[in-house]
PDB file of C-alpha atoms and ligand atoms in Angstrom:
ATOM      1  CA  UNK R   1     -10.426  11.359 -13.031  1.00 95.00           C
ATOM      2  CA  UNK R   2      -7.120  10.150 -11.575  1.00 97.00           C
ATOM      3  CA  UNK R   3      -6.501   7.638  -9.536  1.00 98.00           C
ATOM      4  CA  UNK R   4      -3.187   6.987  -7.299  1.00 98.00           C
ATOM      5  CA  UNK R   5      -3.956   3.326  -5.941  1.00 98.00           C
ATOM      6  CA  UNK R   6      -1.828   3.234  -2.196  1.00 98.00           C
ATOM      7  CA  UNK R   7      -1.833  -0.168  -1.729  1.00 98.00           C
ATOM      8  CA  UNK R   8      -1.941  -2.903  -4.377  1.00 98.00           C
ATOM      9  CA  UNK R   9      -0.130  -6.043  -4.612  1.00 98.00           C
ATOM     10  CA  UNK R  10       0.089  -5.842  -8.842  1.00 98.00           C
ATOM     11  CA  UNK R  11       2.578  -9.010  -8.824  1.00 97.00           C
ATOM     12  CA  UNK R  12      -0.548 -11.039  -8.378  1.00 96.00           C
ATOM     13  CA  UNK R  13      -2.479  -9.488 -11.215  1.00 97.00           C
ATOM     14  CA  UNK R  14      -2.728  -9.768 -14.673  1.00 97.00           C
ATOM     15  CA  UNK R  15      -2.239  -7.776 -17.649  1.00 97.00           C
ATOM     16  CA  UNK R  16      -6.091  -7.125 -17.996  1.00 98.00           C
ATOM     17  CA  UNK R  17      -5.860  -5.969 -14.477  1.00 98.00           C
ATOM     18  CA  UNK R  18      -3.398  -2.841 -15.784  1.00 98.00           C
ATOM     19  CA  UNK R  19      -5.256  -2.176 -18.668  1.00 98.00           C
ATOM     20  CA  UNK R  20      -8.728  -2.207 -16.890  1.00 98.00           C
ATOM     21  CA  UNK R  21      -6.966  -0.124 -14.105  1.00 98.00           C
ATOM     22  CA  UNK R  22      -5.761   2.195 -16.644  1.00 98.00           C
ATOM     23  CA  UNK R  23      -9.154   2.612 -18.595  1.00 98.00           C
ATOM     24  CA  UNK R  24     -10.888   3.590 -14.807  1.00 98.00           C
ATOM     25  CA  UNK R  25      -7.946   6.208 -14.168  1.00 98.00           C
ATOM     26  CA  UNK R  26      -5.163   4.808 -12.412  1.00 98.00           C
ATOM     27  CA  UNK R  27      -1.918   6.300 -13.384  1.00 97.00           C
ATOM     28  CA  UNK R  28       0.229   5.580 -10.456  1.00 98.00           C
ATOM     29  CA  UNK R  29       0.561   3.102  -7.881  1.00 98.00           C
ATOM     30  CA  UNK R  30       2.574   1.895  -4.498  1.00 98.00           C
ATOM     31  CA  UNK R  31       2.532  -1.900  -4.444  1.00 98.00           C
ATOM     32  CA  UNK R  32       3.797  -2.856  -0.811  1.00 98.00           C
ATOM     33  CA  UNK R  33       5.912  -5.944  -0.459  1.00 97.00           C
ATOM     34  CA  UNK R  34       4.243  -8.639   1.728  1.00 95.00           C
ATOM     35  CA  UNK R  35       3.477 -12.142   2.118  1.00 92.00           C
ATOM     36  CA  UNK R  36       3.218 -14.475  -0.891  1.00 91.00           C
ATOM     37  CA  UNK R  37       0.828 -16.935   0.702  1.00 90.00           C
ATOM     38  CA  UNK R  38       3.020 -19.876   0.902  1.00 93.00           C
ATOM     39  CA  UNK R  39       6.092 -19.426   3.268  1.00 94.00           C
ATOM     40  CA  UNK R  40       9.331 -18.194   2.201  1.00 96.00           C
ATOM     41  CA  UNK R  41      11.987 -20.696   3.472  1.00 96.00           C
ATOM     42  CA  UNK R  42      15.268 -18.106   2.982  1.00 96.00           C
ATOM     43  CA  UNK R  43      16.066 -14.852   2.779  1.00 97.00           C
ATOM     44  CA  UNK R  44      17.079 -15.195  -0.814  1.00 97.00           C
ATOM     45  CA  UNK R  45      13.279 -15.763  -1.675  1.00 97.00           C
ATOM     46  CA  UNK R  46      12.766 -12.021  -0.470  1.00 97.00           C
ATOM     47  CA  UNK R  47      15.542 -10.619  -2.562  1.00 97.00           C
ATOM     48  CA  UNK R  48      14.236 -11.896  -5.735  1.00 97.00           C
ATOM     49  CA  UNK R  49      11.159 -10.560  -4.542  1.00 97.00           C
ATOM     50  CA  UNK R  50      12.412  -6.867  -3.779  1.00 98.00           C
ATOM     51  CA  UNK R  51      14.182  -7.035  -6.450  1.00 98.00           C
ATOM     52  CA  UNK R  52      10.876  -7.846  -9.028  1.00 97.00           C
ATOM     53  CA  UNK R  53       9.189  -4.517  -7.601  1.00 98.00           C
ATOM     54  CA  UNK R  54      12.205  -2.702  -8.313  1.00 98.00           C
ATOM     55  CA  UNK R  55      12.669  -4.393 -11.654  1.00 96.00           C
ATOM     56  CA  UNK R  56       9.780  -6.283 -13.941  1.00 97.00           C
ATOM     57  CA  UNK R  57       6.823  -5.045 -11.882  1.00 98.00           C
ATOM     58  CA  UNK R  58       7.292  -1.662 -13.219  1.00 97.00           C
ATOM     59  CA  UNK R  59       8.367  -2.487 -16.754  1.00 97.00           C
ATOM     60  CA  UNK R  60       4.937  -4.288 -17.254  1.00 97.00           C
ATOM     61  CA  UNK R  61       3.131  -1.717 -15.198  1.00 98.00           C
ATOM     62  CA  UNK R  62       4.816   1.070 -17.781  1.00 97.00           C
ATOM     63  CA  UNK R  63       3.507  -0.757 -20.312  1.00 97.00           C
ATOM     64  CA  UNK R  64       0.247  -0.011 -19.515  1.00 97.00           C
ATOM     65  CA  UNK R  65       0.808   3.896 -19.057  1.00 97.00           C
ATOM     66  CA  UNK R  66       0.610   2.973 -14.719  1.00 97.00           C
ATOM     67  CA  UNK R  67       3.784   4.341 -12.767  1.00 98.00           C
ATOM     68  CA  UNK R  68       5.218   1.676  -9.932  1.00 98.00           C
ATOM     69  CA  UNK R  69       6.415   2.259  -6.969  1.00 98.00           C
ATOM     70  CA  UNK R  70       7.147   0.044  -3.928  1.00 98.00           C
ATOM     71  CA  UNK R  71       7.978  -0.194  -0.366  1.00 98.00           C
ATOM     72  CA  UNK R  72      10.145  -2.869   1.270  1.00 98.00           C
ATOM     73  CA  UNK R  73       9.533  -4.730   4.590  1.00 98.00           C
ATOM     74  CA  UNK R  74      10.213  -7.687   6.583  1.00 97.00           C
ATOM     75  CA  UNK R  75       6.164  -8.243   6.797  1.00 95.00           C
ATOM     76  CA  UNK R  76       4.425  -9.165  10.240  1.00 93.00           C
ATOM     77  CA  UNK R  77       3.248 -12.944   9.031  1.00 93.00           C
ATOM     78  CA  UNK R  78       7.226 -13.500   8.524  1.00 95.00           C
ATOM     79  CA  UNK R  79       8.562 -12.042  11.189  1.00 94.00           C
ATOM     80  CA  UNK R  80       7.681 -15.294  13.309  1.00 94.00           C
ATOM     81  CA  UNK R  81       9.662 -17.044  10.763  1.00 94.00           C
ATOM     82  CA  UNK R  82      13.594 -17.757  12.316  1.00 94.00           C
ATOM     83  CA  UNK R  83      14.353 -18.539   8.525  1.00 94.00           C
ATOM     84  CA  UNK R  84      13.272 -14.825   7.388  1.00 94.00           C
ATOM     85  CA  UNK R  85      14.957 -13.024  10.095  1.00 93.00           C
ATOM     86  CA  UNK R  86      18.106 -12.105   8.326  1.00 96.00           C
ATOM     87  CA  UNK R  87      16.098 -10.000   5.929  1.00 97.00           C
ATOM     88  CA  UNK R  88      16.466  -7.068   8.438  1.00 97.00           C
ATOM     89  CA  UNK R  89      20.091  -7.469   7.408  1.00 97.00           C
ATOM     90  CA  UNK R  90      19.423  -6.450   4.045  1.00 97.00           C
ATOM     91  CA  UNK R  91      16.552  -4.096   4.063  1.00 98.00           C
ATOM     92  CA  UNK R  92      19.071  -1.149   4.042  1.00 97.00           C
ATOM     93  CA  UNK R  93      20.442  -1.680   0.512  1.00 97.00           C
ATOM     94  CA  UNK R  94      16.805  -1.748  -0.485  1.00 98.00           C
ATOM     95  CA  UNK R  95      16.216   1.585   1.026  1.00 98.00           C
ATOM     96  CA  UNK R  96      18.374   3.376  -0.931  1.00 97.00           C
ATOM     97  CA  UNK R  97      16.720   2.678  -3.961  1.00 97.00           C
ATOM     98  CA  UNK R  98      15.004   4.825  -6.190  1.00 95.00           C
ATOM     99  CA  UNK R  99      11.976   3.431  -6.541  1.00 97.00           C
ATOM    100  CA  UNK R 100      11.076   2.509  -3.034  1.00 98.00           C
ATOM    101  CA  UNK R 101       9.282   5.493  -1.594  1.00 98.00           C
ATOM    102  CA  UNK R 102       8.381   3.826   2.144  1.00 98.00           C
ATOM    103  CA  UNK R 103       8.465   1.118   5.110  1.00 98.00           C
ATOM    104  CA  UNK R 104       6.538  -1.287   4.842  1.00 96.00           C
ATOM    105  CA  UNK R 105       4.206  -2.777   4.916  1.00 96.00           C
ATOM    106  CA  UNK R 106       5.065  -3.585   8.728  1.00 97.00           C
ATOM    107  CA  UNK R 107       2.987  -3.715  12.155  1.00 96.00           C
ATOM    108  CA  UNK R 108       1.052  -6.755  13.944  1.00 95.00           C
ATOM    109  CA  UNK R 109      -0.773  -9.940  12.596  1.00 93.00           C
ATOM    110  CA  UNK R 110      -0.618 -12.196  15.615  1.00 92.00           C
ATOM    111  CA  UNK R 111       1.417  -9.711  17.999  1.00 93.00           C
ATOM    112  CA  UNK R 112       4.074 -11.738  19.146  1.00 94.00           C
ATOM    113  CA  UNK R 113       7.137 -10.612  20.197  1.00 95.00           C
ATOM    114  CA  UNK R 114       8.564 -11.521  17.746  1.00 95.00           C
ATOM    115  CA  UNK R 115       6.901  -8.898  15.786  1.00 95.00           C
ATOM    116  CA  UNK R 116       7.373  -6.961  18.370  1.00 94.00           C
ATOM    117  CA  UNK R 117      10.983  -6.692  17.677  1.00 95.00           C
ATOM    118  CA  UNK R 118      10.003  -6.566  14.054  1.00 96.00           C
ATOM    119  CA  UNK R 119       8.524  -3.481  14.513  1.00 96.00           C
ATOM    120  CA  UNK R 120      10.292  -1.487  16.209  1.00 96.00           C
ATOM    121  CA  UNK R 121      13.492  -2.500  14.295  1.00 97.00           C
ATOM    122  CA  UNK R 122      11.825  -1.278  10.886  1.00 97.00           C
ATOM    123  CA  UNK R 123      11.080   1.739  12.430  1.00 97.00           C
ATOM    124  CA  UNK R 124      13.987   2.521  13.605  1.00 97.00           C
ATOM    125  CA  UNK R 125      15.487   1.582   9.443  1.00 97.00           C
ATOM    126  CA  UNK R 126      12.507   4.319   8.528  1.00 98.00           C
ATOM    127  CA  UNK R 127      13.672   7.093  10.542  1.00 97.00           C
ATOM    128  CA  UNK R 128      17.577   6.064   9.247  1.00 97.00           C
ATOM    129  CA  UNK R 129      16.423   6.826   5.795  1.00 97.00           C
ATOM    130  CA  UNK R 130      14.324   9.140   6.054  1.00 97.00           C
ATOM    131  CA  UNK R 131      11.277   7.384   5.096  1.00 98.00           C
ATOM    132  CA  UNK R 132       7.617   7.462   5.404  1.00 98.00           C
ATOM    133  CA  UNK R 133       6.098   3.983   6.488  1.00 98.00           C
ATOM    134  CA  UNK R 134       3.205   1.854   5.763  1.00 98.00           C
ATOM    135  CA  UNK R 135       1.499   0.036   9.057  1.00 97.00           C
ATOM    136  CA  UNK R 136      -0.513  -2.837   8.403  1.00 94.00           C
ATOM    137  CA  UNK R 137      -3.064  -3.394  11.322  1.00 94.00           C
ATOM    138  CA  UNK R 138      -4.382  -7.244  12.075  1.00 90.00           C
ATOM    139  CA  UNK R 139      -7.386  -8.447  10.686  1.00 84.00           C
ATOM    140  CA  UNK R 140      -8.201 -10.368  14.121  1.00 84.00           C
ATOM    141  CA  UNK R 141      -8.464  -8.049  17.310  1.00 88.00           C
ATOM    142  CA  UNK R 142      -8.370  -5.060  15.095  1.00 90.00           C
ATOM    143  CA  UNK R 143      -8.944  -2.297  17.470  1.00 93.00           C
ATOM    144  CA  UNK R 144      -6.702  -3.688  20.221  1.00 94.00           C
ATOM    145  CA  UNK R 145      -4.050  -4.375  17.410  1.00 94.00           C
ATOM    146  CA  UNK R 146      -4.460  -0.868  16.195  1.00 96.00           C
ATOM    147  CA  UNK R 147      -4.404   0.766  19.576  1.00 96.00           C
ATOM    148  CA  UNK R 148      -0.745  -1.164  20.319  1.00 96.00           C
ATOM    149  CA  UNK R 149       0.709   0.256  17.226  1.00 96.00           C
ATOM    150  CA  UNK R 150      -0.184   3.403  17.770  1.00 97.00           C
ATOM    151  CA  UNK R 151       1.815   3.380  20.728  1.00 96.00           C
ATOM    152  CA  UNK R 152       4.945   1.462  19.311  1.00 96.00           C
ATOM    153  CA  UNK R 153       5.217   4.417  16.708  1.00 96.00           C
ATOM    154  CA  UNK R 154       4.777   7.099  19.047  1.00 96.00           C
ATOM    155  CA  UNK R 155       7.425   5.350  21.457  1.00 95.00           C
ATOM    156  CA  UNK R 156       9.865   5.153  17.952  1.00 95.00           C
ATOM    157  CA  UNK R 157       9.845   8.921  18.025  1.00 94.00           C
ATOM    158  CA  UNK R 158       9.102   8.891  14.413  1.00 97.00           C
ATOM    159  CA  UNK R 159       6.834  11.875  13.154  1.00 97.00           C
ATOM    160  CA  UNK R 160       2.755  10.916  12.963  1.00 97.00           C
ATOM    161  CA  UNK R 161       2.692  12.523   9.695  1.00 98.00           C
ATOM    162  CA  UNK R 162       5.518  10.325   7.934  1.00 98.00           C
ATOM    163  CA  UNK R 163       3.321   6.880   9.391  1.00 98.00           C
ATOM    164  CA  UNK R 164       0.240   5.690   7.159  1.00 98.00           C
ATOM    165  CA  UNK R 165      -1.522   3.332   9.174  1.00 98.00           C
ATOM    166  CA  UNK R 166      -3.930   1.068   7.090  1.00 96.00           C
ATOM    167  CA  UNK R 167      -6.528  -1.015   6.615  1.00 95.00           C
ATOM    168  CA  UNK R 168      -8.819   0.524   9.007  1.00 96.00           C
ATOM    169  CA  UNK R 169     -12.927   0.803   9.812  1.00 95.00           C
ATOM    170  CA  UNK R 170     -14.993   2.468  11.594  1.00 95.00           C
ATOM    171  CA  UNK R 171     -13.502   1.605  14.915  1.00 95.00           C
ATOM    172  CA  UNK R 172     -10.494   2.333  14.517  1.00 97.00           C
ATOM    173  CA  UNK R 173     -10.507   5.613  12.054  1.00 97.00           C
ATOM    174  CA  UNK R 174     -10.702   8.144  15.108  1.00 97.00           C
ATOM    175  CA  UNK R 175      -7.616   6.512  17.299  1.00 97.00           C
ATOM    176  CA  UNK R 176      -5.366   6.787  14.120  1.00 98.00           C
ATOM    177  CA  UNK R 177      -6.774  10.409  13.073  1.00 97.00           C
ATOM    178  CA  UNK R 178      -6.281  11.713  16.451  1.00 97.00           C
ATOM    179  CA  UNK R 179      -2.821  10.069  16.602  1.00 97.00           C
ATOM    180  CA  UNK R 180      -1.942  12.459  13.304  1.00 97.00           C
ATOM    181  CA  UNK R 181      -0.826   9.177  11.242  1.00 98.00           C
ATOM    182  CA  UNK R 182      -2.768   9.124   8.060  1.00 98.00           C
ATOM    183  CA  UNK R 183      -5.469   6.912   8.011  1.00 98.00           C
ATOM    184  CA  UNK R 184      -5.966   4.152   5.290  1.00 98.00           C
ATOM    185  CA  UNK R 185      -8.812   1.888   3.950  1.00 97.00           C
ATOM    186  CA  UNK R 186      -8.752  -1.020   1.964  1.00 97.00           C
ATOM    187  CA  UNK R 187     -11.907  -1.813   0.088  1.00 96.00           C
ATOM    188  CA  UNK R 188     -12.566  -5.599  -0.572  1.00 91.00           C
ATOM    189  CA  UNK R 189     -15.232  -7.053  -2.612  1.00 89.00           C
ATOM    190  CA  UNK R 190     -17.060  -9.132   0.329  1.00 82.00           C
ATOM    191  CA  UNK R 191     -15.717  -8.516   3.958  1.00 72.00           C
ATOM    192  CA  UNK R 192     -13.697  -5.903   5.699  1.00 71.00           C
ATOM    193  CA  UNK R 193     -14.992  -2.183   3.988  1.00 87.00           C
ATOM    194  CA  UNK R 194     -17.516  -1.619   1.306  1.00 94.00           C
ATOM    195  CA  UNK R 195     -17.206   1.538  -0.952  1.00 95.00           C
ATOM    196  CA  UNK R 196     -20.568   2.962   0.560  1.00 96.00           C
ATOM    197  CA  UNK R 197     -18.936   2.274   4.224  1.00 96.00           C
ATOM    198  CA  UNK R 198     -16.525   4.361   3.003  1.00 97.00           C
ATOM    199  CA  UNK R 199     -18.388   7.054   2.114  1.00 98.00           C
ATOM    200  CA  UNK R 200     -19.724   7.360   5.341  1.00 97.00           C
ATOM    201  CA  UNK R 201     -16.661   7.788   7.091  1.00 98.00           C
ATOM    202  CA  UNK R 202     -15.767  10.206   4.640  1.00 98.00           C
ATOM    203  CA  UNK R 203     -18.893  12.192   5.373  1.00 98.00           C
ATOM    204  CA  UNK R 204     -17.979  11.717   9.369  1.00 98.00           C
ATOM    205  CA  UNK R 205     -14.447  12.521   9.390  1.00 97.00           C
ATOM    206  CA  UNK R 206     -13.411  14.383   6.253  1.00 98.00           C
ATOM    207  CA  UNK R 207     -11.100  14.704   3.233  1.00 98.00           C
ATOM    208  CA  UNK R 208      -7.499  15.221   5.232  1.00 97.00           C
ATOM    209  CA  UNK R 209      -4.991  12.883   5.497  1.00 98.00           C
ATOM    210  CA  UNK R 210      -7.463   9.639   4.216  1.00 98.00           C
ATOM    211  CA  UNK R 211      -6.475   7.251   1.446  1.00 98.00           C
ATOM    212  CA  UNK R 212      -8.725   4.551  -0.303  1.00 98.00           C
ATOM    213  CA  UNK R 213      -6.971   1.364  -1.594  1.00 98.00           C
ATOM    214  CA  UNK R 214      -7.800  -1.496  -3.205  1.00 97.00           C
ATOM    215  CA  UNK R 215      -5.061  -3.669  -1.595  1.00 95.00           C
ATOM    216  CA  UNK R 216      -5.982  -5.911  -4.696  1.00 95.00           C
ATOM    217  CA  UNK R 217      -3.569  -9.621  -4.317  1.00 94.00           C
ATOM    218  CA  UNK R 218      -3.953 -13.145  -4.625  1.00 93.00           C
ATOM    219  CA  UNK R 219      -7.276 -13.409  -2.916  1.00 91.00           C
ATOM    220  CA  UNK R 220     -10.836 -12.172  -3.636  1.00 91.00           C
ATOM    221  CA  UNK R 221      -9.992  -8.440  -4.228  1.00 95.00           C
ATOM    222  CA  UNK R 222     -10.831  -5.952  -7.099  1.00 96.00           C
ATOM    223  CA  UNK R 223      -7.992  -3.733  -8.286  1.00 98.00           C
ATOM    224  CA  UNK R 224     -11.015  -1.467  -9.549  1.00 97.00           C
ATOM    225  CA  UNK R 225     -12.143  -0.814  -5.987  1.00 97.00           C
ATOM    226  CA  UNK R 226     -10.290   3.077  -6.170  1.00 98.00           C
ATOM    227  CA  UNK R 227     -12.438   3.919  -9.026  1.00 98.00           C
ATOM    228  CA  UNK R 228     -15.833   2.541  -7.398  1.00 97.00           C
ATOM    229  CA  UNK R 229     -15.235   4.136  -4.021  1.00 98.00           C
ATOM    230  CA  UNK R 230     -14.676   7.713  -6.427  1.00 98.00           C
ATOM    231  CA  UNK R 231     -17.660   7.024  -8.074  1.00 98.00           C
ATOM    232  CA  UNK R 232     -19.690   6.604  -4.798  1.00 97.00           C
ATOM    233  CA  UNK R 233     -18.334   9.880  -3.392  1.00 98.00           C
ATOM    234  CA  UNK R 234     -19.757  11.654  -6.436  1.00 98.00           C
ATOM    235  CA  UNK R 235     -22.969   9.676  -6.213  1.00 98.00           C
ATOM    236  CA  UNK R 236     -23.385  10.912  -2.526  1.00 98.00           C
ATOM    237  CA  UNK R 237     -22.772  14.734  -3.160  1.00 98.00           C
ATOM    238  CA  UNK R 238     -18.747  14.696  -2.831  1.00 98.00           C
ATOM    239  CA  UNK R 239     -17.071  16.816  -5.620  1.00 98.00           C
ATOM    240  CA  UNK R 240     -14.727  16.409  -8.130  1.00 98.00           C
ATOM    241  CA  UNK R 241     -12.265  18.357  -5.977  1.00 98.00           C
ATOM    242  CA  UNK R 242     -12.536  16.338  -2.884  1.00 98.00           C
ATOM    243  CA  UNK R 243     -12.324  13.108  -4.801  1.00 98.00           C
ATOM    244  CA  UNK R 244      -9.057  14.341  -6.091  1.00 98.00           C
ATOM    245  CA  UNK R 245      -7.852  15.287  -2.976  1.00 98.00           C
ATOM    246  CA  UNK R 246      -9.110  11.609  -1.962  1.00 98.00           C
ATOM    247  CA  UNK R 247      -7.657   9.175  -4.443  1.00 98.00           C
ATOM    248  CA  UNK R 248      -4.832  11.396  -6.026  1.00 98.00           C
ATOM    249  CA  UNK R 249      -3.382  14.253  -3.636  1.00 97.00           C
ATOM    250  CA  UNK R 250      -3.530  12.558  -0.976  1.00 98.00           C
ATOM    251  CA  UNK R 251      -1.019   9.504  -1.651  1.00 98.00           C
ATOM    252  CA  UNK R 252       0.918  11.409  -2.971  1.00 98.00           C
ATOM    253  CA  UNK R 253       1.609  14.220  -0.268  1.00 98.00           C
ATOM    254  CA  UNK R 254       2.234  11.135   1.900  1.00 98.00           C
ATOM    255  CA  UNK R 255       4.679   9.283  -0.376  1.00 98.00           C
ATOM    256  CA  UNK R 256       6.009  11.998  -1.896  1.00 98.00           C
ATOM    257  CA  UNK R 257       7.705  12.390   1.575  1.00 98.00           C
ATOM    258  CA  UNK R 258      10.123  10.330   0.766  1.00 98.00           C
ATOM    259  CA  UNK R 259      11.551  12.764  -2.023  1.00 97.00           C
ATOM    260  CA  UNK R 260      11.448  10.012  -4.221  1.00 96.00           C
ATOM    261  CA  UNK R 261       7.590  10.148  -6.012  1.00 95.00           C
ATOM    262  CA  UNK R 262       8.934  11.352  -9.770  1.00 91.00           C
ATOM    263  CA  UNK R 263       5.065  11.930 -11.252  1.00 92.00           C
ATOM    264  CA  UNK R 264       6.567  13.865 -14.011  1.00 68.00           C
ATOM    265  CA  UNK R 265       6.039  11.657 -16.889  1.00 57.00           C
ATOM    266  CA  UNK R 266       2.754  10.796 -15.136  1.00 57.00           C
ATOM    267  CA  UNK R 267       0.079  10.566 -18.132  1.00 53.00           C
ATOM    268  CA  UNK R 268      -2.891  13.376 -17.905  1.00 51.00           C
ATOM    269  CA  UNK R 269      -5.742  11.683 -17.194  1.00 51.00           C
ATOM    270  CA  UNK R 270      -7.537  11.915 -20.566  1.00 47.00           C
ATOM    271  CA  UNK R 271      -4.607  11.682 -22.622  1.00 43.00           C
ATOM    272  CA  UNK R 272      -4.964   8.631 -24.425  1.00 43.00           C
ATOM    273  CA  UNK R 273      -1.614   7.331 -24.326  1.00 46.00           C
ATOM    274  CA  UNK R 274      -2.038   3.821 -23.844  1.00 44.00           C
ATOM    275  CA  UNK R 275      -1.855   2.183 -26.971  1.00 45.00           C
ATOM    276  CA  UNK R 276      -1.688  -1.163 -25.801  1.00 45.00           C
ATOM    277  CA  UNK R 277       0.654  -3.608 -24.311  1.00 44.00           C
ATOM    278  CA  UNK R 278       3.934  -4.392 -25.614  1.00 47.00           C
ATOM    279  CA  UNK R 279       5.541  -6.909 -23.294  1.00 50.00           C
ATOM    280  CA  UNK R 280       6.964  -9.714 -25.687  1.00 50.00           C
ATOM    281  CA  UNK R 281       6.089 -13.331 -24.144  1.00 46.00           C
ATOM    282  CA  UNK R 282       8.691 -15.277 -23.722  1.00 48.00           C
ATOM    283  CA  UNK R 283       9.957 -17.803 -21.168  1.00 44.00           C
ATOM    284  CA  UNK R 284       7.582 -19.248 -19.307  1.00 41.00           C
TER     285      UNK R 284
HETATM  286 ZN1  LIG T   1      -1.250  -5.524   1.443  1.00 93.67          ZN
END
């Protein structure tokens, strides 16, 4: 089996994450920038940032025979931050790099205007460079939240099919698939969606345009969550095609929109490559 993981935060993680990852099928991965949990006080603090996704985070991921790829954002916590604003400023040289293969993640936490302008500035940036995004929806007032940004993107004039729009549930899954954004599900170890939840939605609404992530971080998460969600497709009757299409085709006819998903040295699932990690230890 392999597994693309959409939406993981791997900076958080360890080295037993990868190689645990690895063993359950992940070869490739998108790990969205996005809040670090305590408050960045510059914009400085997000360039070293950006510029660990593009650099160390996948060196060590490479390591473990896992592909890295980001996307770059001003995310909606920080936009309410006056001290992060100037990051908008320098989003564009981050665009042009190779590595970063969307948007995001942006959209609404609190929906303040703020944000608002937040918003609608990225995706404005997205359409400049031709680039797929990644919406975040908010955790609190989740179907009102979703609603709202389905109607900022349609009023940005970008195309449905280049806008992921994640972390969804039941309630929301039908405004987003009717939209034509892809829809997006992050599967967490105790709240928010369970892999069997998932399966039902899946058995509701189909294969198309859905992606399972793990949106593994900091907090109570399980970077393992793609594989166990795969697993409980097969246990309810799915086959190995759909599962495919589920946690591998999928993410990657949606990133791969942004001409920049190079799977080529991507490992064959079975191939044994890994042969261990190699990172020297040093420094800290
Ligand atoms: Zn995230």
């Amino acid at each position: 089996m392999r597994i693309f993981d959409p939406h993981i935060h791997m900076t958080s993680r360890t080295t037993d994450d990868y190689e645990a990852m690895y063993a359950a099928g992940v070869r490739a991965l998108v790990e969205p920038s996005f809040w670090l949990g305590q408050p960045r006080t510059s914009v400085d603090s997000f360039t070293d940032y950006f510029d660990a996704l593009l650099g160390w985070e996948p060196f060590r991921a490479a390591q473990f025979g896992i592909q890295h790829f980001c996307t770059v954002a001003l995310n909606p916590k920080e936009a309410n931050d006056p001290r992060c604003a100037g990051v908008l400023d320098v989003l564009p040289r981050y665009l042009a790099k190779d590595r970063v293969v969307a948007v995001g993640e942006i959209g609404y936490d609190s929906m303040t205007p703020e944000e608002d302008d937040a918003l609608a500035r990225q995706l404005e940036l997205a359409v400049e460079h031709d680039l797929p995004v990644l919406v975040h929806t908010p955790h609190r007032d989740k179907a009102v939240g979703t609603r709202r940004t389905l109607d900022v993107v349609r009023e940005s004039g970008i195309a449905p099919e280049r806008v992921l729009v994640d972390h969804l549930n039941e309630l929301t899954v039908a405004m987003v698939a009717d939209s034509g954004c892809w829809t997006g599900f992050s599967i967490y170890p105790h709240t928010k969606m369970s892999e069997d939840r998932m399966v039902r939605i899946l058995q509701e609404h189909g294969t198309a345009r859905m992606l399972v992530n793990s949106a593994a971080d900091w907090g109570r998460s399980d970077p393992l969550k793609t594989r166990r969600t795969a697993d409980a497709m097969l246990a309810a009757g799915f086959d190995d095609d759909s599962v495919d299409q589920v946690m591998w085709r999928n993410p990657v006819a949606f990133y791969g929109q942004s001409g920049r998903l190079d799977l080529e040295d991507a490992a064959p699932d079975d191939a044994g490559l890994y042969e261990g990690n190699s990172i020297e230890r040093g420094g800290e």
